[in-house]
Amino acid sequence: MRGMKWYYVSRALFAAALGAVLVLGGSAWWIGAAAGTLALAWFLAAPHVGRYTVHPDHGATALRRDERGAAINSSAARNGFVVSMLAIAGIIIYVGAFAMDGVPAPVLQWLLALGVVTYYASDFWLRRMHS
Amino acid sequence: MCLQNRLRESRLEKSLTQESLATAVGVTRQTIIAVEKLKFVPSVKLALELAEALGKPVGEIFWLDRTGAGGKS
């Protein structure tokens, strides 16, 4: 796609940086390579999948959400936040009721993951509903 | 009270594809599809841009159905 040079260059650098961060953080080299490759594959596909409007004149920020995409993203983010907060509240009440020492750290990781999963599931569902 | 439209008919009268209309108003083809199928209510700005791209007054393409039959409010 003409005029998209800076988009592709910036995303290639981002994918390489993602892989490097994972390797420097202690992951195996192949995990870093796989994550970087997957990220790069998504960035290469993104202008063609129909989720974004493409503005080559905007350089590295050539992809933009239109108003439907922004509305879906906003609803999905709200759903993820609400589910995370309700889960955290539930865990705190549960821990308080059973007089435990505190919320174990791994539980908080799972709550965060729950919020992320809710966000992507909502995004997927809303796109199907609104098309 | 639902927002109805005849976007599809107006687009076909001008022999425009969903893709070309989407490009003309700066949205994705999925958004045009969603508006035509009454699954997404466009903003006033997008409705005006669609009307302008199709060369019609906005009231000829979008209107309120006060009976509430079909569509999305």
PDB file of C-alpha atoms in Angstrom:
ATOM      1  CA  MET A   1       0.000   0.000   0.000  1.00  0.00           C
ATOM      2  CA  ARG A   2       1.497   3.295  -1.123  1.00  0.00           C
ATOM      3  CA  GLY A   3       2.306   5.936   1.471  1.00  0.00           C
ATOM      4  CA  MET A   4       2.292   3.492   4.355  1.00  0.00           C
ATOM      5  CA  LYS A   5       6.067   3.281   4.749  1.00  0.00           C
ATOM      6  CA  TRP A   6       6.191   4.904   8.178  1.00  0.00           C
ATOM      7  CA  TYR A   7       3.361   2.761   9.466  1.00  0.00           C
ATOM      8  CA  TYR A   8       5.177  -0.448   8.476  1.00  0.00           C
ATOM      9  CA  VAL A   9       8.590   0.777   9.674  1.00  0.00           C
ATOM     10  CA  SER A  10       7.216   1.811  13.078  1.00  0.00           C
ATOM     11  CA  ARG A  11       5.319  -1.455  13.519  1.00  0.00           C
ATOM     12  CA  ALA A  12       8.347  -3.543  12.525  1.00  0.00           C
ATOM     13  CA  LEU A  13      10.368  -1.703  15.177  1.00  0.00           C
ATOM     14  CA  PHE A  14       7.590  -2.212  17.721  1.00  0.00           C
ATOM     15  CA  ALA A  15       7.407  -5.954  16.971  1.00  0.00           C
ATOM     16  CA  ALA A  16      11.186  -6.262  17.306  1.00  0.00           C
ATOM     17  CA  ALA A  17      11.104  -4.306  20.573  1.00  0.00           C
ATOM     18  CA  LEU A  18       8.338  -6.560  21.919  1.00  0.00           C
ATOM     19  CA  GLY A  19      10.405  -9.668  21.198  1.00  0.00           C
ATOM     20  CA  ALA A  20      13.521  -8.066  22.722  1.00  0.00           C
ATOM     21  CA  VAL A  21      11.677  -7.074  25.904  1.00  0.00           C
ATOM     22  CA  LEU A  22      10.395 -10.621  26.371  1.00  0.00           C
ATOM     23  CA  VAL A  23      13.876 -12.115  25.871  1.00  0.00           C
ATOM     24  CA  LEU A  24      15.494  -9.542  28.165  1.00  0.00           C
ATOM     25  CA  GLY A  25      12.775 -10.272  30.707  1.00  0.00           C
ATOM     26  CA  GLY A  26      13.865 -13.889  30.901  1.00  0.00           C
ATOM     27  CA  SER A  27      11.725 -15.622  28.269  1.00  0.00           C
ATOM     28  CA  ALA A  28      13.252 -18.155  25.892  1.00  0.00           C
ATOM     29  CA  TRP A  29      14.520 -16.680  22.614  1.00  0.00           C
ATOM     30  CA  TRP A  30      11.908 -18.552  20.618  1.00  0.00           C
ATOM     31  CA  ILE A  31       9.077 -17.095  22.696  1.00  0.00           C
ATOM     32  CA  GLY A  32      10.384 -13.608  21.955  1.00  0.00           C
ATOM     33  CA  ALA A  33      10.740 -14.457  18.266  1.00  0.00           C
ATOM     34  CA  ALA A  34       7.227 -15.949  18.133  1.00  0.00           C
ATOM     35  CA  ALA A  35       5.648 -12.977  19.916  1.00  0.00           C
ATOM     36  CA  GLY A  36       7.457 -10.506  17.642  1.00  0.00           C
ATOM     37  CA  THR A  37       6.436 -12.458  14.552  1.00  0.00           C
ATOM     38  CA  LEU A  38       2.792 -12.656  15.646  1.00  0.00           C
ATOM     39  CA  ALA A  39       2.730  -8.944  16.424  1.00  0.00           C
ATOM     40  CA  LEU A  40       4.285  -8.141  13.043  1.00  0.00           C
ATOM     41  CA  ALA A  41       1.782 -10.421  11.282  1.00  0.00           C
ATOM     42  CA  TRP A  42      -1.095  -8.558  12.927  1.00  0.00           C
ATOM     43  CA  PHE A  43       0.368  -5.164  12.025  1.00  0.00           C
ATOM     44  CA  LEU A  44       0.787  -6.260   8.405  1.00  0.00           C
ATOM     45  CA  ALA A  45      -2.791  -7.558   8.248  1.00  0.00           C
ATOM     46  CA  ALA A  46      -4.454  -4.709  10.164  1.00  0.00           C
ATOM     47  CA  PRO A  47      -4.798  -2.257   7.232  1.00  0.00           C
ATOM     48  CA  HIS A  48      -6.623  -4.945   5.229  1.00  0.00           C
ATOM     49  CA  VAL A  49      -9.001  -6.532   7.746  1.00  0.00           C
ATOM     50  CA  GLY A  50     -11.629  -3.791   7.632  1.00  0.00           C
ATOM     51  CA  ARG A  51     -11.534  -2.834  11.307  1.00  0.00           C
ATOM     52  CA  TYR A  52      -9.821   0.491  10.706  1.00  0.00           C
ATOM     53  CA  THR A  53      -9.924   3.341   8.271  1.00  0.00           C
ATOM     54  CA  VAL A  54      -6.570   3.853   6.558  1.00  0.00           C
ATOM     55  CA  HIS A  55      -5.023   7.324   6.333  1.00  0.00           C
ATOM     56  CA  PRO A  56      -1.596   7.001   4.670  1.00  0.00           C
ATOM     57  CA  ASP A  57      -0.963  10.738   5.093  1.00  0.00           C
ATOM     58  CA  HIS A  58      -0.915  10.276   8.886  1.00  0.00           C
ATOM     59  CA  GLY A  59       2.341   8.325   8.738  1.00  0.00           C
ATOM     60  CA  ALA A  60       2.953   6.014  11.697  1.00  0.00           C
ATOM     61  CA  THR A  61      -0.616   6.518  12.983  1.00  0.00           C
ATOM     62  CA  ALA A  62      -2.244   5.666   9.655  1.00  0.00           C
ATOM     63  CA  LEU A  63      -4.905   3.392  11.119  1.00  0.00           C
ATOM     64  CA  ARG A  64      -7.886   4.976  12.860  1.00  0.00           C
ATOM     65  CA  ARG A  65     -11.124   3.635  14.286  1.00  0.00           C
ATOM     66  CA  ASP A  66     -14.263   5.072  12.765  1.00  0.00           C
ATOM     67  CA  GLU A  67     -17.218   5.990  14.984  1.00  0.00           C
ATOM     68  CA  ARG A  68     -18.664   2.472  15.042  1.00  0.00           C
ATOM     69  CA  GLY A  69     -15.267   1.013  15.941  1.00  0.00           C
ATOM     70  CA  ALA A  70     -14.805   3.631  18.648  1.00  0.00           C
ATOM     71  CA  ALA A  71     -18.271   2.901  20.079  1.00  0.00           C
ATOM     72  CA  ILE A  72     -17.559  -0.839  20.156  1.00  0.00           C
ATOM     73  CA  ASN A  73     -14.147  -0.280  21.722  1.00  0.00           C
ATOM     74  CA  SER A  74     -15.647   1.984  24.366  1.00  0.00           C
ATOM     75  CA  SER A  75     -18.353  -0.543  25.288  1.00  0.00           C
ATOM     76  CA  ALA A  76     -15.851  -3.407  25.401  1.00  0.00           C
ATOM     77  CA  ALA A  77     -13.481  -1.410  27.614  1.00  0.00           C
ATOM     78  CA  ARG A  78     -16.360  -0.526  29.947  1.00  0.00           C
ATOM     79  CA  ASN A  79     -17.404  -4.180  30.162  1.00  0.00           C
ATOM     80  CA  GLY A  80     -13.844  -5.278  30.934  1.00  0.00           C
ATOM     81  CA  PHE A  81     -13.504  -2.633  33.647  1.00  0.00           C
ATOM     82  CA  VAL A  82     -16.852  -3.432  35.269  1.00  0.00           C
ATOM     83  CA  VAL A  83     -16.194  -7.191  35.286  1.00  0.00           C
ATOM     84  CA  SER A  84     -12.731  -6.646  36.796  1.00  0.00           C
ATOM     85  CA  MET A  85     -14.077  -4.331  39.503  1.00  0.00           C
ATOM     86  CA  LEU A  86     -16.932  -6.677  40.390  1.00  0.00           C
ATOM     87  CA  ALA A  87     -14.523  -9.612  40.565  1.00  0.00           C
ATOM     88  CA  ILE A  88     -12.124  -7.652  42.773  1.00  0.00           C
ATOM     89  CA  ALA A  89     -15.005  -6.609  45.041  1.00  0.00           C
ATOM     90  CA  GLY A  90     -16.183 -10.219  45.224  1.00  0.00           C
ATOM     91  CA  ILE A  91     -12.695 -11.471  46.109  1.00  0.00           C
ATOM     92  CA  ILE A  92     -12.248  -8.802  48.793  1.00  0.00           C
ATOM     93  CA  ILE A  93     -15.618  -9.694  50.350  1.00  0.00           C
ATOM     94  CA  TYR A  94     -14.774 -13.398  50.175  1.00  0.00           C
ATOM     95  CA  VAL A  95     -11.350 -12.887  51.771  1.00  0.00           C
ATOM     96  CA  GLY A  96     -12.846 -10.633  54.464  1.00  0.00           C
ATOM     97  CA  ALA A  97     -15.616 -13.105  55.236  1.00  0.00           C
ATOM     98  CA  PHE A  98     -13.206 -15.971  55.743  1.00  0.00           C
ATOM     99  CA  ALA A  99     -10.559 -13.896  57.596  1.00  0.00           C
ATOM    100  CA  MET A 100      -7.698 -14.766  55.289  1.00  0.00           C
ATOM    101  CA  ASP A 101      -4.419 -12.854  55.435  1.00  0.00           C
ATOM    102  CA  GLY A 102      -5.004 -11.036  52.195  1.00  0.00           C
ATOM    103  CA  VAL A 103      -5.715 -11.513  48.540  1.00  0.00           C
ATOM    104  CA  PRO A 104      -2.998 -13.757  47.056  1.00  0.00           C
ATOM    105  CA  ALA A 105      -1.039 -12.058  44.248  1.00  0.00           C
ATOM    106  CA  PRO A 106      -1.770 -14.816  41.671  1.00  0.00           C
ATOM    107  CA  VAL A 107      -5.486 -14.162  42.166  1.00  0.00           C
ATOM    108  CA  LEU A 108      -4.990 -10.527  41.148  1.00  0.00           C
ATOM    109  CA  GLN A 109      -3.221 -11.688  37.979  1.00  0.00           C
ATOM    110  CA  TRP A 110      -6.225 -13.863  37.145  1.00  0.00           C
ATOM    111  CA  LEU A 111      -8.591 -10.948  37.787  1.00  0.00           C
ATOM    112  CA  LEU A 112      -6.586  -8.798  35.396  1.00  0.00           C
ATOM    113  CA  ALA A 113      -6.680 -11.601  32.829  1.00  0.00           C
ATOM    114  CA  LEU A 114     -10.447 -11.842  33.338  1.00  0.00           C
ATOM    115  CA  GLY A 115     -10.793  -8.162  32.493  1.00  0.00           C
ATOM    116  CA  VAL A 116      -8.686  -8.578  29.335  1.00  0.00           C
ATOM    117  CA  VAL A 117     -10.654 -11.647  28.228  1.00  0.00           C
ATOM    118  CA  THR A 118     -13.920  -9.789  28.868  1.00  0.00           C
ATOM    119  CA  TYR A 119     -12.688  -6.877  26.750  1.00  0.00           C
ATOM    120  CA  TYR A 120     -11.834  -9.072  23.754  1.00  0.00           C
ATOM    121  CA  ALA A 121     -14.957 -11.229  24.103  1.00  0.00           C
ATOM    122  CA  SER A 122     -17.119  -8.075  24.243  1.00  0.00           C
ATOM    123  CA  ASP A 123     -15.328  -6.607  21.242  1.00  0.00           C
ATOM    124  CA  PHE A 124     -15.911  -9.813  19.274  1.00  0.00           C
ATOM    125  CA  TRP A 125     -19.555 -10.087  20.327  1.00  0.00           C
ATOM    126  CA  LEU A 126     -20.381  -6.425  19.679  1.00  0.00           C
ATOM    127  CA  ARG A 127     -18.837  -6.560  16.215  1.00  0.00           C
ATOM    128  CA  ARG A 128     -21.020  -9.543  15.391  1.00  0.00           C
ATOM    129  CA  MET A 129     -24.118  -7.833  16.807  1.00  0.00           C
ATOM    130  CA  HIS A 130     -23.489  -4.538  14.994  1.00  0.00           C
ATOM    131  CA  SER A 131     -22.910  -5.955  11.522  1.00  0.00           C
TER     132      SER A 131
ATOM    133  CA  MET B   1     -39.149   5.679  18.094  1.00  0.00           C
ATOM    134  CA  CYS B   2     -36.593   4.243  15.661  1.00  0.00           C
ATOM    135  CA  LEU B   3     -34.189   5.772  13.207  1.00  0.00           C
ATOM    136  CA  GLN B   4     -34.909   4.382   9.782  1.00  0.00           C
ATOM    137  CA  ASN B   5     -32.975   4.964   6.596  1.00  0.00           C
ATOM    138  CA  ARG B   6     -32.927   4.291   2.899  1.00  0.00           C
ATOM    139  CA  LEU B   7     -29.178   4.407   2.633  1.00  0.00           C
ATOM    140  CA  ARG B   8     -28.924   1.268   0.549  1.00  0.00           C
ATOM    141  CA  GLU B   9     -31.475   2.466  -2.011  1.00  0.00           C
ATOM    142  CA  SER B  10     -29.851   5.905  -2.224  1.00  0.00           C
ATOM    143  CA  ARG B  11     -26.411   4.331  -2.637  1.00  0.00           C
ATOM    144  CA  LEU B  12     -27.596   2.031  -5.406  1.00  0.00           C
ATOM    145  CA  GLU B  13     -29.287   4.954  -7.196  1.00  0.00           C
ATOM    146  CA  LYS B  14     -25.841   6.563  -7.426  1.00  0.00           C
ATOM    147  CA  SER B  15     -24.260   3.229  -8.448  1.00  0.00           C
ATOM    148  CA  LEU B  16     -21.887   3.369  -5.494  1.00  0.00           C
ATOM    149  CA  THR B  17     -20.455   0.329  -3.781  1.00  0.00           C
ATOM    150  CA  GLN B  18     -20.365   0.080  -0.001  1.00  0.00           C
ATOM    151  CA  GLU B  19     -16.597   0.354  -0.216  1.00  0.00           C
ATOM    152  CA  SER B  20     -16.615   3.531  -2.310  1.00  0.00           C
ATOM    153  CA  LEU B  21     -19.233   5.191  -0.093  1.00  0.00           C
ATOM    154  CA  ALA B  22     -17.241   4.201   2.992  1.00  0.00           C
ATOM    155  CA  THR B  23     -14.087   5.700   1.509  1.00  0.00           C
ATOM    156  CA  ALA B  24     -15.969   8.882   0.554  1.00  0.00           C
ATOM    157  CA  VAL B  25     -17.122   9.526   4.129  1.00  0.00           C
ATOM    158  CA  GLY B  26     -14.072   8.096   5.939  1.00  0.00           C
ATOM    159  CA  VAL B  27     -15.526   5.024   7.629  1.00  0.00           C
ATOM    160  CA  THR B  28     -15.096   1.285   7.180  1.00  0.00           C
ATOM    161  CA  ARG B  29     -17.284  -0.803   4.893  1.00  0.00           C
ATOM    162  CA  GLN B  30     -18.549  -2.625   7.986  1.00  0.00           C
ATOM    163  CA  THR B  31     -19.986   0.633   9.277  1.00  0.00           C
ATOM    164  CA  ILE B  32     -21.884   1.219   6.034  1.00  0.00           C
ATOM    165  CA  ILE B  33     -23.215  -2.345   6.226  1.00  0.00           C
ATOM    166  CA  ALA B  34     -24.263  -1.841   9.849  1.00  0.00           C
ATOM    167  CA  VAL B  35     -26.055   1.440   9.071  1.00  0.00           C
ATOM    168  CA  GLU B  36     -27.859  -0.077   6.073  1.00  0.00           C
ATOM    169  CA  LYS B  37     -29.019  -3.022   8.206  1.00  0.00           C
ATOM    170  CA  LEU B  38     -30.167  -0.657  10.997  1.00  0.00           C
ATOM    171  CA  LYS B  39     -27.671  -2.249  13.388  1.00  0.00           C
ATOM    172  CA  PHE B  40     -25.821   0.983  14.036  1.00  0.00           C
ATOM    173  CA  VAL B  41     -27.190   4.502  14.469  1.00  0.00           C
ATOM    174  CA  PRO B  42     -24.787   6.974  12.868  1.00  0.00           C
ATOM    175  CA  SER B  43     -23.855  10.256  14.489  1.00  0.00           C
ATOM    176  CA  VAL B  44     -25.363  13.464  13.111  1.00  0.00           C
ATOM    177  CA  LYS B  45     -21.988  14.233  11.532  1.00  0.00           C
ATOM    178  CA  LEU B  46     -21.812  10.891   9.725  1.00  0.00           C
ATOM    179  CA  ALA B  47     -25.462  11.134   8.635  1.00  0.00           C
ATOM    180  CA  LEU B  48     -24.779  14.563   7.132  1.00  0.00           C
ATOM    181  CA  GLU B  49     -21.635  13.306   5.420  1.00  0.00           C
ATOM    182  CA  LEU B  50     -23.526  10.337   3.964  1.00  0.00           C
ATOM    183  CA  ALA B  51     -26.295  12.617   2.712  1.00  0.00           C
ATOM    184  CA  GLU B  52     -23.748  14.957   1.157  1.00  0.00           C
ATOM    185  CA  ALA B  53     -21.904  12.061  -0.509  1.00  0.00           C
ATOM    186  CA  LEU B  54     -25.205  10.806  -1.939  1.00  0.00           C
ATOM    187  CA  GLY B  55     -26.336  14.281  -3.013  1.00  0.00           C
ATOM    188  CA  LYS B  56     -29.586  14.242  -1.063  1.00  0.00           C
ATOM    189  CA  PRO B  57     -31.010  16.127   1.931  1.00  0.00           C
ATOM    190  CA  VAL B  58     -30.362  14.176   5.108  1.00  0.00           C
ATOM    191  CA  GLY B  59     -34.122  13.960   5.745  1.00  0.00           C
ATOM    192  CA  GLU B  60     -34.586  11.942   2.574  1.00  0.00           C
ATOM    193  CA  ILE B  61     -32.168   9.279   3.774  1.00  0.00           C
ATOM    194  CA  PHE B  62     -32.773   9.223   7.538  1.00  0.00           C
ATOM    195  CA  TRP B  63     -36.058   9.694   9.375  1.00  0.00           C
ATOM    196  CA  LEU B  64     -37.678   8.810  12.660  1.00  0.00           C
ATOM    197  CA  ASP B  65     -40.229   6.009  12.648  1.00  0.00           C
ATOM    198  CA  ARG B  66     -42.572   6.999  15.450  1.00  0.00           C
ATOM    199  CA  THR B  67     -44.450   3.699  15.303  1.00  0.00           C
ATOM    200  CA  GLY B  68     -41.314   1.993  16.607  1.00  0.00           C
ATOM    201  CA  ALA B  69     -41.636  -0.879  14.168  1.00  0.00           C
ATOM    202  CA  GLY B  70     -38.275  -2.424  13.291  1.00  0.00           C
ATOM    203  CA  GLY B  71     -34.843  -0.846  13.389  1.00  0.00           C
ATOM    204  CA  LYS B  72     -32.959   0.474  16.325  1.00  0.00           C
ATOM    205  CA  SER B  73     -33.800   3.493  18.462  1.00  0.00           C
TER     206      SER B  73
END
